[in-house]
Amino acid sequence: MAGELIDVHAHFVTDDYIAAAAEAGHVTPDGMPRWPAWTPDDHLNLMDVNGIRKSYLSVSSPGTHFGDNLAARKLSRQVNEYAADLAGRRPDRFGHFASLPLPDVEGALAELAHALDDLGSDGVALMSNAHGRYLGDPAYEPLWEELDRRRAVVFVHPTSPVNHEQVAMGRPRPMLEFIFDTTRTVSDLVFSGVLTRHPGIRWIFTHGGGTLPLLSDRMELFRTAFFGGSPDDPSVVEQVGRLWFDIAGTPFPRQVPALEKAFGADQVLYGSDYCFTPPPAVAAQVASVDANWRALTTANARRLLSRTT
C-alpha cells in the first residue's frame, strides 16, 4: 500500500471508562447503539491491514467529565496513564492526546501538566463543549494561556449539544450534530478572540472542519457588519485557515475538495475515527484516499507532530 498513513483521529476505550460513562447515563453514547469493542491488538491489526503506520489515541465523546469534578479528575488520570503506558511500550505505533476534565479549569491545568511533563503525551484532547460551555468561554482563559505558552497540540472532538433531544430528532448525534458542534465551537473561538490572542496553540478539528468551509464567509460578513470587526483584523477565513483539520468520516468525493478550496491543503491530516468507525468503514475510507493525499497528510502530520512521528 503506497504511502503509510499517520492517523491523528483514533480512539480507545477501557472497561473502566465504559463503566464510568454508563453509570453516568451514557449507555448508548451520543445516540449510537452501543459502545465499541477495542483492544490494542485489534487496533494494530486494523493499522496493518490499512497501511496506517502510527495512530494518536484519544478518548472520544462524551469525554471524561460527567458532572463531578473529582470523579472527572480521577477518570482523566486513569485513561491518560493507560494510553501513555501503551504509547510508551509501542512508540513506533501509538501516540496519545490526553483528556482534560473541562469545565473544571483547575483540574484541567493540573492534568495538562501531568500529561505533558510526566506522561510525555503528544497533546491534549477536548470536547467541543463541556456541559454546554463552548471553548470561547472566558473561564477557560487560564488554560488557553498555558497551552499557548507550551505551543501545545489541542485535538478537539465534537460532542452532543445540550439540546440534542430537540435537534437530533432521535437520530445518532454523530451524523449531523457533531458536524455542527465543531462549527459552533470554532465560531466561538473566533468571536471570543481566543484564536488571535493565543496563536501558539495548534488546534486540530475533525471531520473536515464540519461546515466551516461553507460558513466561514458568512461568519466574516457578520463579523464586519455586526460585531465591529476591523478590516485590519484577521478575517474569519484567515483565522480558520490557520487551524488543522483531519479528514475522518466521508472525505471524498465532496468534503475534502471543499476544505482544500476554502483553506488550502497544508494543514489537512488523516483520521480514521476507529474504534467508533467499524473496520469495514475504515477500509472503505482509506480506499478513497489516493496516493497524493496519503503523502500530503503524512507530511503534514510530521510537521505538526515532529517530536514523535
Tab-separated table of C-alpha atoms in Angstrom:
chain	number	residue	atom	x	y	z
A	1	MET	CA	0.000	0.000	0.000
A	2	ALA	CA	1.598	3.208	-1.206
A	3	GLY	CA	2.268	5.822	1.426
A	4	GLU	CA	1.738	4.750	5.005
A	5	LEU	CA	-0.673	6.981	6.872
A	6	ILE	CA	-0.373	8.797	10.198
A	7	ASP	CA	-3.730	8.753	11.958
A	8	VAL	CA	-4.398	11.708	14.285
A	9	HIS	CA	-8.025	10.787	14.990
A	10	ALA	CA	-8.066	7.357	16.623
A	11	HIS	CA	-9.881	6.330	19.765
A	12	PHE	CA	-9.580	3.840	22.588
A	13	VAL	CA	-11.878	2.705	25.358
A	14	THR	CA	-11.250	0.747	28.533
A	15	ASP	CA	-13.654	-1.310	30.610
A	16	ASP	CA	-13.345	1.162	33.479
A	17	TYR	CA	-14.071	4.114	31.200
A	18	ILE	CA	-17.166	2.494	29.683
A	19	ALA	CA	-18.411	1.557	33.163
A	20	ALA	CA	-17.982	5.128	34.417
A	21	ALA	CA	-19.729	6.563	31.372
A	22	ALA	CA	-22.600	4.085	31.586
A	23	GLU	CA	-23.053	4.789	35.294
A	24	ALA	CA	-23.409	8.469	34.374
A	25	GLY	CA	-26.148	7.620	31.868
A	26	HIS	CA	-24.106	7.239	28.687
A	27	VAL	CA	-25.275	3.715	27.853
A	28	THR	CA	-25.794	4.485	24.166
A	29	PRO	CA	-23.053	7.081	23.596
A	30	ASP	CA	-24.352	10.092	21.677
A	31	GLY	CA	-27.290	8.021	20.484
A	32	MET	CA	-25.174	5.290	18.929
A	33	PRO	CA	-26.467	1.736	19.537
A	34	ARG	CA	-23.619	0.572	21.786
A	35	TRP	CA	-20.075	1.160	22.940
A	36	PRO	CA	-17.479	-0.246	20.543
A	37	ALA	CA	-15.106	-3.049	21.445
A	38	TRP	CA	-11.411	-2.156	21.426
A	39	THR	CA	-8.089	-3.782	22.217
A	40	PRO	CA	-4.548	-2.716	21.339
A	41	ASP	CA	-4.092	-5.870	19.250
A	42	ASP	CA	-7.269	-5.240	17.279
A	43	HIS	CA	-6.143	-1.683	16.662
A	44	LEU	CA	-2.708	-2.778	15.482
A	45	ASN	CA	-4.305	-5.304	13.154
A	46	LEU	CA	-6.529	-2.616	11.640
A	47	MET	CA	-3.499	-0.382	11.179
A	48	ASP	CA	-1.509	-3.135	9.469
A	49	VAL	CA	-4.361	-4.054	7.119
A	50	ASN	CA	-4.946	-0.431	6.096
A	51	GLY	CA	-1.396	0.869	5.868
A	52	ILE	CA	-1.552	3.091	8.964
A	53	ARG	CA	1.919	3.450	10.436
A	54	LYS	CA	1.027	5.329	13.612
A	55	SER	CA	-2.167	6.261	15.460
A	56	TYR	CA	-2.587	9.039	18.017
A	57	LEU	CA	-5.105	7.793	20.573
A	58	SER	CA	-7.705	9.887	22.378
A	59	VAL	CA	-10.920	9.423	24.315
A	60	SER	CA	-13.915	10.318	22.184
A	61	SER	CA	-17.240	11.851	23.167
A	62	PRO	CA	-18.641	12.137	25.816
A	63	GLY	CA	-15.177	12.796	27.276
A	64	THR	CA	-14.299	12.287	30.928
A	65	HIS	CA	-16.415	14.828	32.827
A	66	PHE	CA	-19.864	13.551	33.743
A	67	GLY	CA	-20.798	16.214	36.273
A	68	ASP	CA	-18.474	15.715	39.244
A	69	ASN	CA	-15.070	17.432	39.231
A	70	LEU	CA	-13.275	14.964	41.486
A	71	ALA	CA	-14.583	11.957	39.584
A	72	ALA	CA	-13.611	13.600	36.288
A	73	ARG	CA	-10.080	14.257	37.500
A	74	LYS	CA	-9.734	10.632	38.575
A	75	LEU	CA	-11.124	9.243	35.317
A	76	SER	CA	-8.949	11.561	33.204
A	77	ARG	CA	-5.876	10.421	35.104
A	78	GLN	CA	-6.827	6.754	34.618
A	79	VAL	CA	-7.354	6.912	30.854
A	80	ASN	CA	-4.318	9.125	30.317
A	81	GLU	CA	-1.994	6.831	32.208
A	82	TYR	CA	-3.374	3.816	30.351
A	83	ALA	CA	-2.803	5.373	26.923
A	84	ALA	CA	0.583	6.796	27.868
A	85	ASP	CA	1.721	3.372	29.054
A	86	LEU	CA	0.627	1.820	25.762
A	87	ALA	CA	2.349	4.562	23.759
A	88	GLY	CA	5.469	4.132	25.865
A	89	ARG	CA	5.579	0.412	25.082
A	90	ARG	CA	4.860	0.910	21.358
A	91	PRO	CA	6.093	4.418	20.484
A	92	ASP	CA	6.541	3.336	16.875
A	93	ARG	CA	2.794	2.672	16.529
A	94	PHE	CA	0.931	4.761	19.108
A	95	GLY	CA	0.885	8.337	20.351
A	96	HIS	CA	-1.571	9.930	22.778
A	97	PHE	CA	-3.658	13.084	23.244
A	98	ALA	CA	-4.502	13.395	26.941
A	99	SER	CA	-8.046	14.012	28.167
A	100	LEU	CA	-8.646	17.125	30.280
A	101	PRO	CA	-11.636	17.352	32.640
A	102	LEU	CA	-13.282	20.551	31.400
A	103	PRO	CA	-15.234	22.523	32.517
A	104	ASP	CA	-13.045	22.078	35.626
A	105	VAL	CA	-10.284	24.539	34.709
A	106	GLU	CA	-8.196	23.907	37.821
A	107	GLY	CA	-8.339	20.166	37.229
A	108	ALA	CA	-7.588	20.630	33.535
A	109	LEU	CA	-4.451	22.668	34.295
A	110	ALA	CA	-3.204	20.035	36.729
A	111	GLU	CA	-3.854	17.198	34.302
A	112	LEU	CA	-2.247	19.155	31.460
A	113	ALA	CA	0.985	19.489	33.422
A	114	HIS	CA	0.959	15.809	34.407
A	115	ALA	CA	0.226	14.662	30.864
A	116	LEU	CA	2.838	16.768	29.082
A	117	ASP	CA	5.559	16.837	31.729
A	118	ASP	CA	5.268	13.383	33.305
A	119	LEU	CA	3.499	11.149	30.800
A	120	GLY	CA	5.025	12.572	27.623
A	121	SER	CA	1.654	12.966	25.900
A	122	ASP	CA	1.699	14.441	22.399
A	123	GLY	CA	-1.023	16.958	23.107
A	124	VAL	CA	-4.425	17.180	24.747
A	125	ALA	CA	-7.955	16.268	23.722
A	126	LEU	CA	-11.015	18.385	24.463
A	127	MET	CA	-14.689	18.107	23.608
A	128	SER	CA	-16.355	20.806	21.505
A	129	ASN	CA	-18.445	21.770	24.519
A	130	ALA	CA	-18.422	20.816	28.203
A	131	HIS	CA	-21.973	20.628	29.514
A	132	GLY	CA	-22.935	23.423	27.128
A	133	ARG	CA	-19.906	25.650	27.760
A	134	TYR	CA	-18.129	26.180	24.442
A	135	LEU	CA	-14.427	26.807	24.000
A	136	GLY	CA	-14.679	30.579	23.873
A	137	ASP	CA	-15.939	30.661	27.474
A	138	PRO	CA	-13.947	33.338	29.391
A	139	ALA	CA	-13.431	30.919	32.298
A	140	TYR	CA	-11.118	28.854	30.097
A	141	GLU	CA	-8.643	31.675	29.540
A	142	PRO	CA	-6.022	30.343	32.040
A	143	LEU	CA	-5.992	27.047	30.148
A	144	TRP	CA	-5.507	28.767	26.785
A	145	GLU	CA	-2.671	30.848	28.245
A	146	GLU	CA	-0.841	27.724	29.391
A	147	LEU	CA	-1.447	25.810	26.179
A	148	ASP	CA	-0.262	28.833	24.189
A	149	ARG	CA	2.880	29.080	26.315
A	150	ARG	CA	3.624	25.439	25.613
A	151	ARG	CA	2.691	25.677	21.904
A	152	ALA	CA	0.634	22.574	22.571
A	153	VAL	CA	-1.386	20.485	20.133
A	154	VAL	CA	-5.081	20.545	21.056
A	155	PHE	CA	-7.291	17.924	19.434
A	156	VAL	CA	-10.954	18.973	19.623
A	157	HIS	CA	-13.541	16.242	19.215
A	158	PRO	CA	-17.212	17.081	18.757
A	159	THR	CA	-19.802	16.010	21.282
A	160	SER	CA	-23.560	16.312	21.622
A	161	PRO	CA	-25.053	19.754	22.233
A	162	VAL	CA	-27.043	20.119	25.430
A	163	ASN	CA	-30.328	20.403	23.494
A	164	HIS	CA	-29.762	17.294	21.414
A	165	GLU	CA	-33.167	15.835	22.307
A	166	GLN	CA	-34.815	18.627	20.299
A	167	VAL	CA	-32.420	18.961	17.384
A	168	ALA	CA	-31.278	15.370	16.705
A	169	MET	CA	-34.858	14.038	16.482
A	170	GLY	CA	-33.860	10.684	17.923
A	171	ARG	CA	-31.103	10.028	15.400
A	172	PRO	CA	-27.432	9.369	16.296
A	173	ARG	CA	-25.790	12.699	17.033
A	174	PRO	CA	-22.532	11.918	15.171
A	175	MET	CA	-24.475	12.044	11.896
A	176	LEU	CA	-25.240	15.785	11.963
A	177	GLU	CA	-24.869	17.311	15.424
A	178	PHE	CA	-21.150	16.553	15.721
A	179	ILE	CA	-20.536	18.398	12.463
A	180	PHE	CA	-22.462	21.459	13.584
A	181	ASP	CA	-20.948	21.425	17.066
A	182	THR	CA	-17.450	21.644	15.572
A	183	THR	CA	-18.563	24.659	13.572
A	184	ARG	CA	-20.213	26.181	16.645
A	185	THR	CA	-17.156	25.888	18.892
A	186	VAL	CA	-14.787	27.219	16.216
A	187	SER	CA	-17.084	30.203	15.726
A	188	ASP	CA	-16.967	30.763	19.492
A	189	LEU	CA	-13.154	30.685	19.432
A	190	VAL	CA	-13.185	33.224	16.602
A	191	PHE	CA	-15.719	35.670	18.057
A	192	SER	CA	-14.298	35.479	21.578
A	193	GLY	CA	-10.837	36.323	20.207
A	194	VAL	CA	-9.178	33.162	21.524
A	195	LEU	CA	-7.577	32.301	18.192
A	196	THR	CA	-5.938	35.705	17.806
A	197	ARG	CA	-4.918	36.025	21.470
A	198	HIS	CA	-3.282	32.598	21.564
A	199	PRO	CA	-1.630	31.930	18.213
A	200	GLY	CA	0.770	29.371	19.691
A	201	ILE	CA	-1.941	26.753	20.217
A	202	ARG	CA	-2.027	24.229	17.395
A	203	TRP	CA	-5.667	23.213	17.077
A	204	ILE	CA	-6.886	20.082	15.292
A	205	PHE	CA	-10.563	19.900	14.359
A	206	THR	CA	-12.234	16.829	12.965
A	207	HIS	CA	-14.354	15.595	10.079
A	208	GLY	CA	-13.038	18.028	7.502
A	209	GLY	CA	-13.908	21.052	9.619
A	210	GLY	CA	-17.617	20.328	9.681
A	211	THR	CA	-19.463	23.066	7.808
A	212	LEU	CA	-16.683	25.637	8.201
A	213	PRO	CA	-15.723	25.602	4.502
A	214	LEU	CA	-19.286	26.654	3.702
A	215	LEU	CA	-19.954	29.072	6.559
A	216	SER	CA	-16.703	30.974	7.158
A	217	ASP	CA	-17.590	33.636	4.596
A	218	ARG	CA	-20.974	34.070	6.243
A	219	MET	CA	-19.348	34.442	9.650
A	220	GLU	CA	-16.992	37.058	8.191
A	221	LEU	CA	-19.961	39.029	6.905
A	222	PHE	CA	-21.437	39.110	10.406
A	223	ARG	CA	-18.048	39.872	11.993
A	224	THR	CA	-17.606	43.029	9.952
A	225	ALA	CA	-21.253	44.104	9.747
A	226	PHE	CA	-22.498	43.463	13.283
A	227	PHE	CA	-19.580	42.879	15.656
A	228	GLY	CA	-17.413	45.896	14.940
A	229	GLY	CA	-14.685	43.877	13.314
A	230	SER	CA	-11.943	45.940	11.741
A	231	PRO	CA	-10.880	45.265	8.143
A	232	ASP	CA	-7.307	45.195	9.506
A	233	ASP	CA	-8.088	42.275	11.834
A	234	PRO	CA	-7.559	38.731	10.539
A	235	SER	CA	-10.676	37.622	8.717
A	236	VAL	CA	-12.624	34.566	9.777
A	237	VAL	CA	-11.286	32.725	6.740
A	238	GLU	CA	-7.723	33.638	7.716
A	239	GLN	CA	-8.226	32.575	11.335
A	240	VAL	CA	-9.891	29.285	10.443
A	241	GLY	CA	-7.312	28.653	7.748
A	242	ARG	CA	-4.596	28.515	10.441
A	243	LEU	CA	-6.274	25.526	12.086
A	244	TRP	CA	-5.542	21.882	11.342
A	245	PHE	CA	-8.262	19.525	10.109
A	246	ASP	CA	-8.479	15.774	9.893
A	247	ILE	CA	-10.491	14.019	7.209
A	248	ALA	CA	-12.273	11.377	9.289
A	249	GLY	CA	-15.716	10.450	8.024
A	250	THR	CA	-16.633	10.823	4.366
A	251	PRO	CA	-13.788	12.903	2.897
A	252	PHE	CA	-14.319	12.091	-0.766
A	253	PRO	CA	-15.618	12.876	-3.274
A	254	ARG	CA	-17.033	16.174	-1.931
A	255	GLN	CA	-15.861	17.214	1.520
A	256	VAL	CA	-12.064	17.414	1.167
A	257	PRO	CA	-12.212	19.307	-2.146
A	258	ALA	CA	-14.410	21.911	-0.414
A	259	LEU	CA	-11.995	22.059	2.546
A	260	GLU	CA	-8.994	22.473	0.248
A	261	LYS	CA	-10.697	25.182	-1.799
A	262	ALA	CA	-11.604	27.127	1.357
A	263	PHE	CA	-8.389	26.823	3.381
A	264	GLY	CA	-5.729	25.036	1.339
A	265	ALA	CA	-4.210	21.606	1.963
A	266	ASP	CA	-1.110	22.382	4.053
A	267	GLN	CA	-2.839	21.586	7.362
A	268	VAL	CA	-5.014	18.645	6.359
A	269	LEU	CA	-4.430	15.416	8.295
A	270	TYR	CA	-5.618	11.832	8.051
A	271	GLY	CA	-8.059	10.420	10.640
A	272	SER	CA	-9.711	7.012	10.800
A	273	ASP	CA	-12.103	7.569	13.740
A	274	TYR	CA	-11.560	3.937	14.724
A	275	CYS	CA	-12.838	2.307	17.034
A	276	PHE	CA	-16.118	4.201	16.711
A	277	THR	CA	-15.896	3.702	12.945
A	278	PRO	CA	-16.046	-0.058	12.241
A	279	PRO	CA	-13.173	-1.731	10.351
A	280	PRO	CA	-15.078	-2.130	7.031
A	281	ALA	CA	-15.907	1.576	7.017
A	282	VAL	CA	-12.279	2.447	7.835
A	283	ALA	CA	-11.142	0.279	4.920
A	284	ALA	CA	-13.605	1.971	2.559
A	285	GLN	CA	-12.498	5.396	3.707
A	286	VAL	CA	-8.807	4.520	3.293
A	287	ALA	CA	-9.544	3.232	-0.205
A	288	SER	CA	-10.972	6.652	-1.086
A	289	VAL	CA	-7.736	8.431	-0.094
A	290	ASP	CA	-5.434	8.422	-3.113
A	291	ALA	CA	-1.635	8.318	-3.058
A	292	ASN	CA	-1.277	12.093	-3.251
A	293	TRP	CA	-3.465	12.665	-0.201
A	294	ARG	CA	-1.707	9.863	1.671
A	295	ALA	CA	1.649	11.504	1.103
A	296	LEU	CA	0.356	15.012	1.822
A	297	THR	CA	-1.464	14.200	5.059
A	298	THR	CA	1.509	12.185	6.304
A	299	ALA	CA	3.929	15.028	5.551
A	300	ASN	CA	1.585	17.469	7.301
A	301	ALA	CA	1.357	15.226	10.368
A	302	ARG	CA	5.136	15.005	10.542
A	303	ARG	CA	5.364	18.801	10.592
A	304	LEU	CA	2.739	19.099	13.305
A	305	LEU	CA	3.952	16.184	15.449
A	306	SER	CA	7.648	16.273	14.620
A	307	ARG	CA	8.677	15.207	18.107
A	308	THR	CA	7.167	11.753	17.792
A	309	THR	CA	6.283	10.950	14.172
